[in-house]
XYZ file of C-alpha atoms in Angstrom:
594
model
C 95.456 97.901 45.479
C 92.596 100.255 46.300
C 90.586 98.736 43.424
C 91.196 95.225 44.776
C 90.011 96.244 48.254
C 86.905 97.849 46.737
C 86.135 94.698 44.714
C 86.611 92.502 47.811
C 84.299 94.746 49.785
C 81.580 94.604 47.098
C 81.834 90.816 46.960
C 81.410 90.584 50.740
C 78.383 92.861 50.603
C 76.853 90.795 47.808
C 77.394 87.642 49.861
C 75.649 89.221 52.856
C 78.784 88.927 55.025
C 79.472 92.618 55.470
C 76.946 95.309 56.303
C 77.744 98.996 56.172
C 75.333 99.762 58.991
C 76.034 97.003 61.557
C 78.932 95.195 63.209
C 77.349 91.838 64.055
C 79.427 88.712 64.568
C 78.618 87.428 61.074
C 79.479 90.711 59.380
C 83.043 91.172 60.672
C 86.070 89.770 58.869
C 88.405 87.370 60.690
C 92.108 87.998 61.039
C 92.870 86.121 57.899
C 90.328 88.046 55.776
C 91.131 90.907 53.447
C 92.217 94.119 55.116
C 89.314 96.581 55.191
C 89.816 100.249 56.037
C 93.273 99.580 57.505
C 92.060 97.117 60.147
C 95.219 95.053 59.663
C 97.178 97.880 61.256
C 94.893 97.801 64.276
C 95.222 94.023 64.606
C 99.000 94.303 64.460
C 98.980 96.995 67.152
C 96.777 94.881 69.446
C 98.911 91.786 68.993
C 102.084 93.803 69.677
C 100.418 95.054 72.863
C 99.496 91.490 73.863
C 103.040 90.265 73.194
C 104.406 92.566 75.945
C 102.077 91.138 78.601
C 102.480 88.123 80.858
C 98.678 87.708 81.078
C 98.924 85.524 84.240
C 95.290 84.401 84.152
C 95.398 83.675 80.432
C 92.478 86.002 79.763
C 93.763 87.444 76.490
C 95.335 84.169 75.457
C 91.944 82.478 75.574
C 90.028 85.341 73.951
C 92.274 87.197 71.520
C 92.474 84.386 68.985
C 92.316 84.000 65.217
C 88.978 82.262 65.542
C 87.275 85.412 66.771
C 86.891 88.718 64.987
C 89.256 91.240 66.570
C 86.276 93.566 67.063
C 84.882 90.938 69.441
C 88.058 90.487 71.422
C 87.676 91.188 75.109
C 87.859 94.925 75.775
C 87.952 95.890 72.099
C 85.243 97.954 70.413
C 85.052 98.923 66.748
C 83.220 101.609 64.853
C 80.039 100.763 62.976
C 81.002 102.573 59.778
C 84.467 101.065 59.409
C 86.304 98.161 60.969
C 88.662 100.242 63.112
C 89.336 99.992 66.819
C 87.694 102.886 68.651
C 88.023 101.689 72.244
C 90.337 99.454 74.260
C 88.998 98.952 77.785
C 90.679 96.277 79.908
C 90.380 97.995 83.275
C 90.759 95.699 86.313
C 92.166 92.845 84.189
C 95.572 91.682 85.571
C 97.701 92.000 82.449
C 101.171 92.543 83.970
C 103.950 93.762 81.756
C 105.090 96.769 79.782
C 102.769 98.924 77.741
C 103.494 98.742 74.045
C 104.158 101.949 72.045
C 102.368 100.232 69.133
C 99.061 101.271 70.710
C 99.917 104.666 69.269
C 99.053 103.174 65.853
C 95.361 102.810 66.740
C 94.575 105.974 64.839
C 90.797 105.779 65.334
C 91.017 105.141 69.080
C 88.770 107.404 71.171
C 88.994 105.540 74.509
C 91.951 103.819 76.180
C 91.197 102.427 79.643
C 93.920 100.327 81.260
C 93.172 101.258 84.863
C 94.333 98.732 87.491
C 95.993 96.348 85.044
C 99.417 96.027 86.782
C 101.282 97.616 83.894
C 104.788 99.075 84.166
C 107.326 101.094 82.152
C 106.902 104.665 80.987
C 103.926 106.048 79.098
C 104.931 105.884 75.418
C 105.595 109.122 73.569
C 103.741 107.499 70.663
C 100.446 108.048 72.462
C 100.734 111.586 71.169
C 99.640 110.261 67.757
C 96.161 109.261 68.996
C 94.520 112.404 67.607
C 90.973 111.109 68.053
C 91.496 110.058 71.681
C 88.926 111.508 74.089
C 89.415 109.378 77.203
C 92.802 108.250 78.542
C 92.719 106.200 81.766
C 95.963 104.619 83.007
C 95.440 104.972 86.747
C 96.481 102.590 89.538
C 99.457 101.006 87.781
C 103.213 101.449 88.228
C 104.016 103.677 85.274
C 107.167 105.692 85.917
C 109.087 108.494 84.299
C 107.661 111.782 83.096
C 104.243 112.524 81.689
C 104.901 112.635 77.920
C 104.675 116.202 76.611
C 103.286 114.686 73.385
C 99.963 114.233 75.197
C 99.556 117.935 74.465
C 98.893 116.940 70.851
C 95.644 115.185 71.813
C 93.405 118.172 71.261
C 90.250 116.017 71.333
C 91.068 114.728 74.826
C 88.277 115.252 77.351
C 89.489 113.114 80.260
C 92.956 112.111 81.466
C 93.394 109.777 84.467
C 96.980 108.974 85.498
C 96.414 108.677 89.268
C 98.183 106.164 91.488
C 101.386 105.640 89.524
C 105.084 106.457 89.974
C 105.176 109.373 87.554
C 107.761 112.044 88.298
C 109.008 115.355 86.985
C 106.934 118.410 86.216
C 103.470 118.596 84.715
C 104.263 119.352 81.050
C 103.236 122.824 79.982
C 102.070 121.321 76.658
C 98.895 120.144 78.402
C 97.652 123.729 78.113
C 96.709 122.879 74.513
C 93.941 120.517 75.632
C 91.090 122.953 75.183
C 88.419 120.211 75.317
C 89.600 118.844 78.647
C 86.888 118.332 81.257
C 88.569 115.952 83.691
C 92.191 115.633 84.830
C 93.396 113.370 87.657
C 97.132 113.148 88.402
C 96.709 112.309 92.099
C 99.178 110.164 94.066
C 102.311 110.307 91.957
C 105.739 111.873 92.508
C 105.278 114.995 90.442
C 107.475 117.924 91.436
C 108.173 121.510 90.567
C 105.835 124.405 90.016
C 102.637 124.345 88.024
C 102.849 126.617 84.984
C 100.869 129.781 85.621
C 99.127 129.532 82.244
C 98.505 125.769 82.321
C 94.754 126.213 82.612
C 94.298 129.338 80.493
C 92.652 127.413 77.620
C 90.849 124.653 79.562
C 87.654 126.581 80.169
C 85.518 123.403 80.100
C 87.393 121.771 83.003
C 85.074 120.432 85.706
C 87.354 118.136 87.714
C 90.965 118.928 88.646
C 92.953 116.655 90.973
C 96.692 117.183 91.503
C 96.669 115.925 95.104
C 99.262 113.753 96.851
C 102.308 114.831 94.880
C 105.261 117.104 95.716
C 104.259 120.142 93.685
C 105.521 123.483 94.956
C 105.285 127.199 94.384
C 102.103 129.206 94.343
C 98.733 127.968 93.183
C 98.203 129.175 89.581
C 95.772 132.075 89.341
C 94.330 130.545 86.187
C 92.559 127.933 88.326
C 90.336 130.668 89.710
C 89.065 131.402 86.195
C 87.782 127.877 85.514
C 84.112 128.828 85.674
C 82.885 125.282 85.039
C 85.042 123.722 87.785
C 83.133 121.597 90.274
C 85.912 119.736 92.113
C 89.375 121.061 93.042
C 91.925 118.838 94.825
C 95.426 120.151 95.523
C 95.962 118.551 98.945
C 99.208 116.986 100.197
C 101.616 119.063 98.146
C 104.097 121.815 98.999
C 102.231 124.838 97.730
C 102.978 128.075 99.547
C 101.838 131.651 99.786
C 98.311 133.021 99.611
C 95.569 131.402 97.600
C 94.371 133.286 94.522
C 91.306 135.232 95.735
C 89.389 134.167 92.629
C 89.264 130.570 93.930
C 86.812 131.778 96.591
C 84.607 133.170 93.851
C 83.642 130.124 91.766
C 79.914 129.712 91.413
C 79.935 126.017 90.407
C 82.581 124.675 92.782
C 81.314 121.896 95.054
C 84.493 120.353 96.495
C 87.690 122.129 97.565
C 90.485 119.990 99.037
C 93.658 121.891 99.953
C 94.570 119.994 103.112
C 98.221 119.593 104.119
C 99.773 121.924 101.606
C 101.544 123.089 104.778
C 102.500 126.636 103.792
C 99.347 128.204 102.369
C 98.748 131.470 104.162
C 96.347 134.365 104.345
C 92.707 134.631 105.327
C 89.418 133.461 103.910
C 87.815 136.510 102.261
C 85.209 138.034 104.514
C 83.175 140.157 102.110
C 80.362 139.166 99.761
C 82.128 140.762 96.804
C 85.142 138.439 97.037
C 83.460 135.275 98.333
C 80.911 133.402 96.268
C 80.762 129.626 96.622
C 77.012 128.936 96.601
C 77.344 125.275 95.543
C 80.140 124.329 97.958
C 79.668 121.050 99.823
C 83.185 120.305 101.140
C 85.778 122.865 102.252
C 89.030 121.270 103.435
C 91.883 123.651 104.283
C 93.401 121.719 107.208
C 97.110 121.687 108.060
C 98.110 124.999 106.545
C 98.886 128.470 107.909
C 95.580 130.232 107.374
C 94.794 132.853 109.985
C 92.131 135.283 111.120
C 88.579 134.472 112.097
C 86.300 132.062 110.281
C 84.308 134.536 108.162
C 80.552 134.864 108.476
C 80.204 134.780 104.672
C 80.640 131.007 104.824
C 77.005 130.989 105.861
C 76.222 131.507 102.175
C 77.252 127.898 101.555
C 73.868 126.418 102.405
C 74.816 123.057 100.901
C 77.887 122.607 103.096
C 78.382 119.029 104.288
C 81.965 119.129 105.609
C 84.087 121.950 107.028
C 87.704 121.057 107.801
C 89.918 123.898 109.028
C 91.992 122.045 111.646
C 95.712 122.630 112.103
C 95.792 126.333 111.155
C 96.044 129.648 112.993
C 92.368 130.556 113.066
C 91.353 132.535 116.139
C 88.371 133.974 117.918
C 85.462 131.847 119.092
C 84.074 128.758 117.457
C 81.317 130.296 115.299
C 77.868 129.746 116.771
C 76.365 130.304 113.304
C 77.655 126.858 112.321
C 74.482 125.635 113.962
C 72.504 127.093 111.050
C 73.775 124.589 108.476
C 70.968 122.028 108.163
C 73.030 119.382 106.362
C 76.436 119.737 108.005
C 77.982 116.320 108.712
C 81.606 117.051 109.602
C 83.260 119.891 111.551
C 87.033 119.730 112.037
C 88.335 122.852 113.779
C 90.960 121.318 116.085
C 94.519 122.556 116.562
C 93.715 126.248 116.131
C 93.642 129.241 118.494
C 89.944 129.232 119.275
C 88.915 130.387 122.728
C 85.727 130.525 124.743
C 82.971 127.939 125.111
C 81.650 125.245 122.838
C 78.630 126.862 121.123
C 75.367 125.353 122.316
C 73.964 125.970 118.809
C 75.945 122.973 117.545
C 73.220 120.887 119.126
C 70.958 121.995 116.264
C 72.992 119.908 113.836
C 70.862 116.791 113.838
C 72.840 115.322 110.932
C 76.286 115.920 112.469
C 78.516 112.843 112.365
C 81.924 114.106 113.509
C 83.001 117.089 115.641
C 86.670 117.869 116.311
C 87.465 120.831 118.565
C 90.655 119.339 119.992
C 93.833 121.188 120.966
C 92.379 124.681 121.140
C 91.942 126.803 124.268
C 88.258 126.156 124.863
C 86.771 126.628 128.312
C 83.506 125.915 130.090
C 81.428 122.755 130.086
C 80.101 120.495 127.381
C 76.789 122.207 126.584
C 73.723 120.058 127.323
C 72.229 121.150 123.989
C 74.779 118.915 122.280
C 72.446 116.032 123.018
C 70.555 117.187 119.914
C 73.365 115.857 117.691
C 71.858 112.395 117.895
C 73.713 111.003 114.866
C 77.209 111.901 116.028
C 79.766 109.097 115.805
C 83.020 110.955 116.648
C 83.595 113.624 119.311
C 87.112 114.996 119.884
C 87.452 117.588 122.657
C 90.908 116.622 123.936
C 93.633 119.071 124.975
C 91.464 121.999 125.996
C 90.546 123.536 129.356
C 87.026 122.168 129.622
C 85.541 121.655 133.072
C 82.547 120.161 134.816
C 81.234 116.612 134.978
C 80.875 114.315 132.032
C 77.264 114.886 130.985
C 75.020 111.843 131.242
C 73.515 112.515 127.806
C 76.785 111.262 126.251
C 75.672 107.756 127.196
C 72.460 108.339 125.216
C 74.238 109.195 121.957
C 73.612 105.773 120.522
C 75.894 106.187 117.479
C 78.911 107.603 119.348
C 81.872 105.301 118.729
C 84.891 107.636 119.223
C 85.011 109.817 122.346
C 88.321 111.560 123.137
C 88.366 113.895 126.157
C 92.069 113.608 127.086
C 93.847 116.406 128.961
C 91.021 118.602 130.203
C 89.751 119.441 133.685
C 86.670 117.223 133.806
C 85.775 116.065 137.297
C 83.235 113.958 139.148
C 81.989 110.479 138.389
C 81.831 108.708 135.058
C 78.165 108.025 134.175
C 77.309 104.418 135.022
C 75.467 104.062 131.720
C 78.462 105.080 129.602
C 78.775 102.470 126.919
C 75.287 101.066 127.315
C 74.578 101.733 123.635
C 77.371 99.346 122.696
C 78.826 101.643 120.015
C 82.223 102.624 121.473
C 85.350 101.637 119.576
C 87.688 104.252 121.059
C 87.209 105.830 124.499
C 89.874 107.994 126.117
C 89.174 110.141 129.201
C 92.776 110.151 130.486
C 94.398 113.239 131.989
C 91.405 114.683 133.881
C 90.195 114.794 137.490
C 87.610 112.046 137.275
C 87.001 110.045 140.435
C 85.028 107.213 141.952
C 85.298 103.490 141.285
C 85.443 101.661 137.992
C 82.002 100.095 138.175
C 81.084 101.832 134.921
C 83.175 99.172 133.174
C 80.145 96.893 133.467
C 78.225 98.987 130.926
C 81.293 99.218 128.672
C 81.202 95.436 128.318
C 78.333 96.049 125.856
C 80.824 97.619 123.434
C 81.938 94.522 121.549
C 84.063 96.564 119.096
C 86.006 98.496 121.745
C 89.686 98.634 120.785
C 91.082 101.446 122.968
C 90.259 102.323 126.588
C 92.182 105.150 128.275
C 91.491 105.900 131.953
C 94.990 106.943 133.054
C 95.987 110.012 135.081
C 92.713 110.515 136.934
C 91.636 109.917 140.536
C 89.849 106.598 140.222
C 89.786 104.493 143.393
C 88.835 100.992 144.441
C 89.693 97.715 142.803
C 89.945 96.801 139.187
C 86.714 94.777 139.038
C 86.786 91.170 137.954
C 84.315 91.881 135.136
C 87.027 93.849 133.341
C 87.519 90.517 131.618
C 84.082 90.944 130.046
C 85.282 93.842 127.944
C 85.560 93.424 124.199
C 87.741 90.629 122.864
C 88.858 93.263 120.299
C 90.449 95.465 123.001
C 94.084 96.182 122.162
C 94.987 99.078 124.468
C 94.037 99.382 128.135
C 95.592 102.270 130.077
C 94.565 102.771 133.706
C 97.866 103.885 135.258
C 98.395 106.894 137.550
C 95.204 106.423 139.518
C 94.553 105.319 143.107
C 93.510 101.762 142.423
C 93.926 99.125 145.114
C 93.670 95.355 145.417
C 94.997 92.710 143.070
C 95.069 92.423 139.333
C 92.121 90.202 138.355
C 92.972 86.994 136.507
C 90.058 87.733 134.182
C 92.295 90.200 132.316
C 93.534 87.151 130.436
C 90.148 87.037 128.653
C 91.220 90.115 126.692
C 92.898 87.990 124.081
C 93.752 90.836 121.680
C 95.419 93.074 124.268
C 98.815 94.397 123.195
C 99.291 97.236 125.709
C 98.388 96.916 129.401
C 99.377 99.750 131.738
C 98.233 99.923 135.366
C 101.368 101.655 136.667
C 101.730 104.150 139.536
C 98.684 103.113 141.524
C 98.348 101.212 144.795
C 97.900 97.704 143.472
C 99.076 94.781 145.560
C 99.225 91.001 145.286
C 101.114 88.879 142.801
C 101.156 88.818 139.017
C 98.364 86.425 138.022
C 99.618 83.332 136.213
C 96.704 83.686 133.793
C 98.316 86.809 132.312
C 101.062 84.602 130.927
C 98.567 83.320 128.361
C 98.171 86.759 126.767
C 100.509 86.026 123.889
C 99.743 89.271 122.008
C 101.063 91.504 124.787
C 103.742 93.901 123.600
C 103.889 96.240 126.612
C 103.209 95.201 130.194
C 103.613 98.120 132.597
C 103.140 97.405 136.323
C 105.667 99.915 137.698
C 105.103 101.965 140.820
C 102.719 99.694 142.739
C 103.032 97.483 145.832
C 102.960 94.137 144.082
C 105.032 91.282 145.494
C 105.956 87.635 145.149
C 107.880 85.905 142.366
C 107.783 86.935 138.754
C 106.018 84.035 137.007
C 108.482 81.747 135.237
C 105.979 81.367 132.388
C 106.468 85.041 131.533
C 108.984 83.769 128.987
C 105.982 82.548 126.969
C 105.169 86.170 126.096
C 107.460 86.158 123.095
C 105.926 89.317 121.558
C 106.789 91.333 124.639
C 108.951 94.368 123.902
C 108.424 96.393 127.070
C 108.290 94.943 130.608
C 108.180 97.451 133.473
C 108.124 95.999 136.984
C 110.224 98.540 138.871
C 109.207 100.153 142.171
C 107.364 97.080 143.453
C 108.250 94.398 146.016
C 108.932 91.422 143.795
C 111.120 88.820 145.495
C 112.763 86.792 142.742
C 114.994 87.461 139.786
C 113.594 87.842 136.286
C 113.502 84.441 134.543
C 115.362 83.734 131.325
C 113.759 85.269 128.284
C 112.824 84.093 124.830
C 113.821 87.508 123.432
C 117.054 89.455 123.170
C 117.860 91.998 125.903
C 117.944 94.885 123.431
C 114.244 94.348 122.782
C 113.515 95.744 126.234
C 115.285 99.096 125.905
C 112.149 101.268 125.859
C 111.710 104.528 127.818
C 109.984 104.062 131.131
C 107.182 106.585 130.663
C 105.300 104.203 128.411
C 101.920 105.008 129.962
C 101.796 108.688 129.173
C 103.532 108.245 125.848
C 100.992 105.782 124.562
C 98.016 107.817 125.688
C 99.350 110.707 123.655
C 100.575 108.714 120.663
C 97.490 106.639 120.088
C 95.147 109.575 120.483
C 97.203 111.828 118.234
C 97.576 109.128 115.636
C 93.849 108.636 115.421
C 93.081 112.333 115.148
C 95.800 113.074 112.602
C 94.576 110.205 110.434
C 91.752 112.478 109.254
């Protein structure tokens, strides 16, 4: 048989139809041609793979045909020296179906990329036969079951991407055999159990390690701290506990460290030069853990730092003023810690700062005027502190500021009339302070065409709700102005706010009747008018508000019974204190989303 294959090969060469140095369209045999270098096995494996797929767009059906050399099939690449499949890359093609174990017969395969192909079933054990495989990418599918321990046989493997599947069970300890591994991404699966302490003992070339968004537990393996080539480490959203291995803070090439929401990591960040050496670090994310102590001064070594996220821990002391020495810092999240004292004026030196979160600490004093230097800032969260003084006028000059949350402080005085003049606000909440004066500043806020949330509740605002409130953004969904000292009638122009789902003007001194125009606001879910001096009949057209789940009209002077509804009575069983609850919930939801 070998002699016959050799003779056939020589005849093809003599006829000019097969070249040993090229793989042009004219030089490759068709499916029906003589088998050369075992290519028939590869064709059979590919066709078995195709047979398991529904191929809803008919992409393979139209391309993988007998009239085309298999080496020219979509996604298939062959070697130049022999007609064997070396790569199968169909990423982002909607294949749908089960993955065939016959792919394990592609013995010359070095790349398998089936990312985002809507494949199901378990990863075949037969993949462990792909000894030449260097790149395995099966991410963003719905593969289930365990990671096959046979993948530990793939000693040539350099990259493994299994992210975004339904994989469960433990990470197999056999992966420790992959000494050539440079990249591993198992993020967003359902992996459980501890990570073997020696899993990374032999993977000294590893540069990227992502085990985030699983349910892994136990301590973080010390072997990770000895990966001297590691540049990116992601372990966030797991159940790791205990102290971090000190060696992780001593990795000279590490650029990204994500350990957010491991929930039970404890200890301190090393404070001495001998135990802390992260000169290349750009992102440090340790939020939502149990770290304690002060933020160490040695972090100043990280001159390339772009993002510092330490929120939701037990850090104490003052917010470090030396943070103002980072020329490229974009993000500072320090909220929900035990920091005390003032906001450092040095933060105004951060001309590239985009987001600052100092919420839910015990900060005192005023917003420093030097903060006007952070001209690029888009998000400022100072809620739930003990800050005092007037709202500084320079806030209105921060032209990029789109999220401003100052809830539950002791700010007083007038709201700057120019607030919102830049037109950038999407979320503005100043509820729970001692602000006063009328609401004429709403005129400037009408420039903010993307405004979705406006919280003014629990202050000391007086006067009427101006008619030009209807000029606010058509995107506005939440408007809370309850627990103030507002007078007069509700303006009919509120009906212009066509996207409004929550309207709360409770516990003020409003009078007059409910405007009929409000009955056209068909997206309203909560309408809270309690605790005013409103009177007259409840509009019969209120039954048109079929999305309404909460209607609060108590403690007014309405004179007629509630009309029949287009909803069931049990849809209205919502706690009365809707105003305060929504101020807290919506603010907290936005902050915790980081």
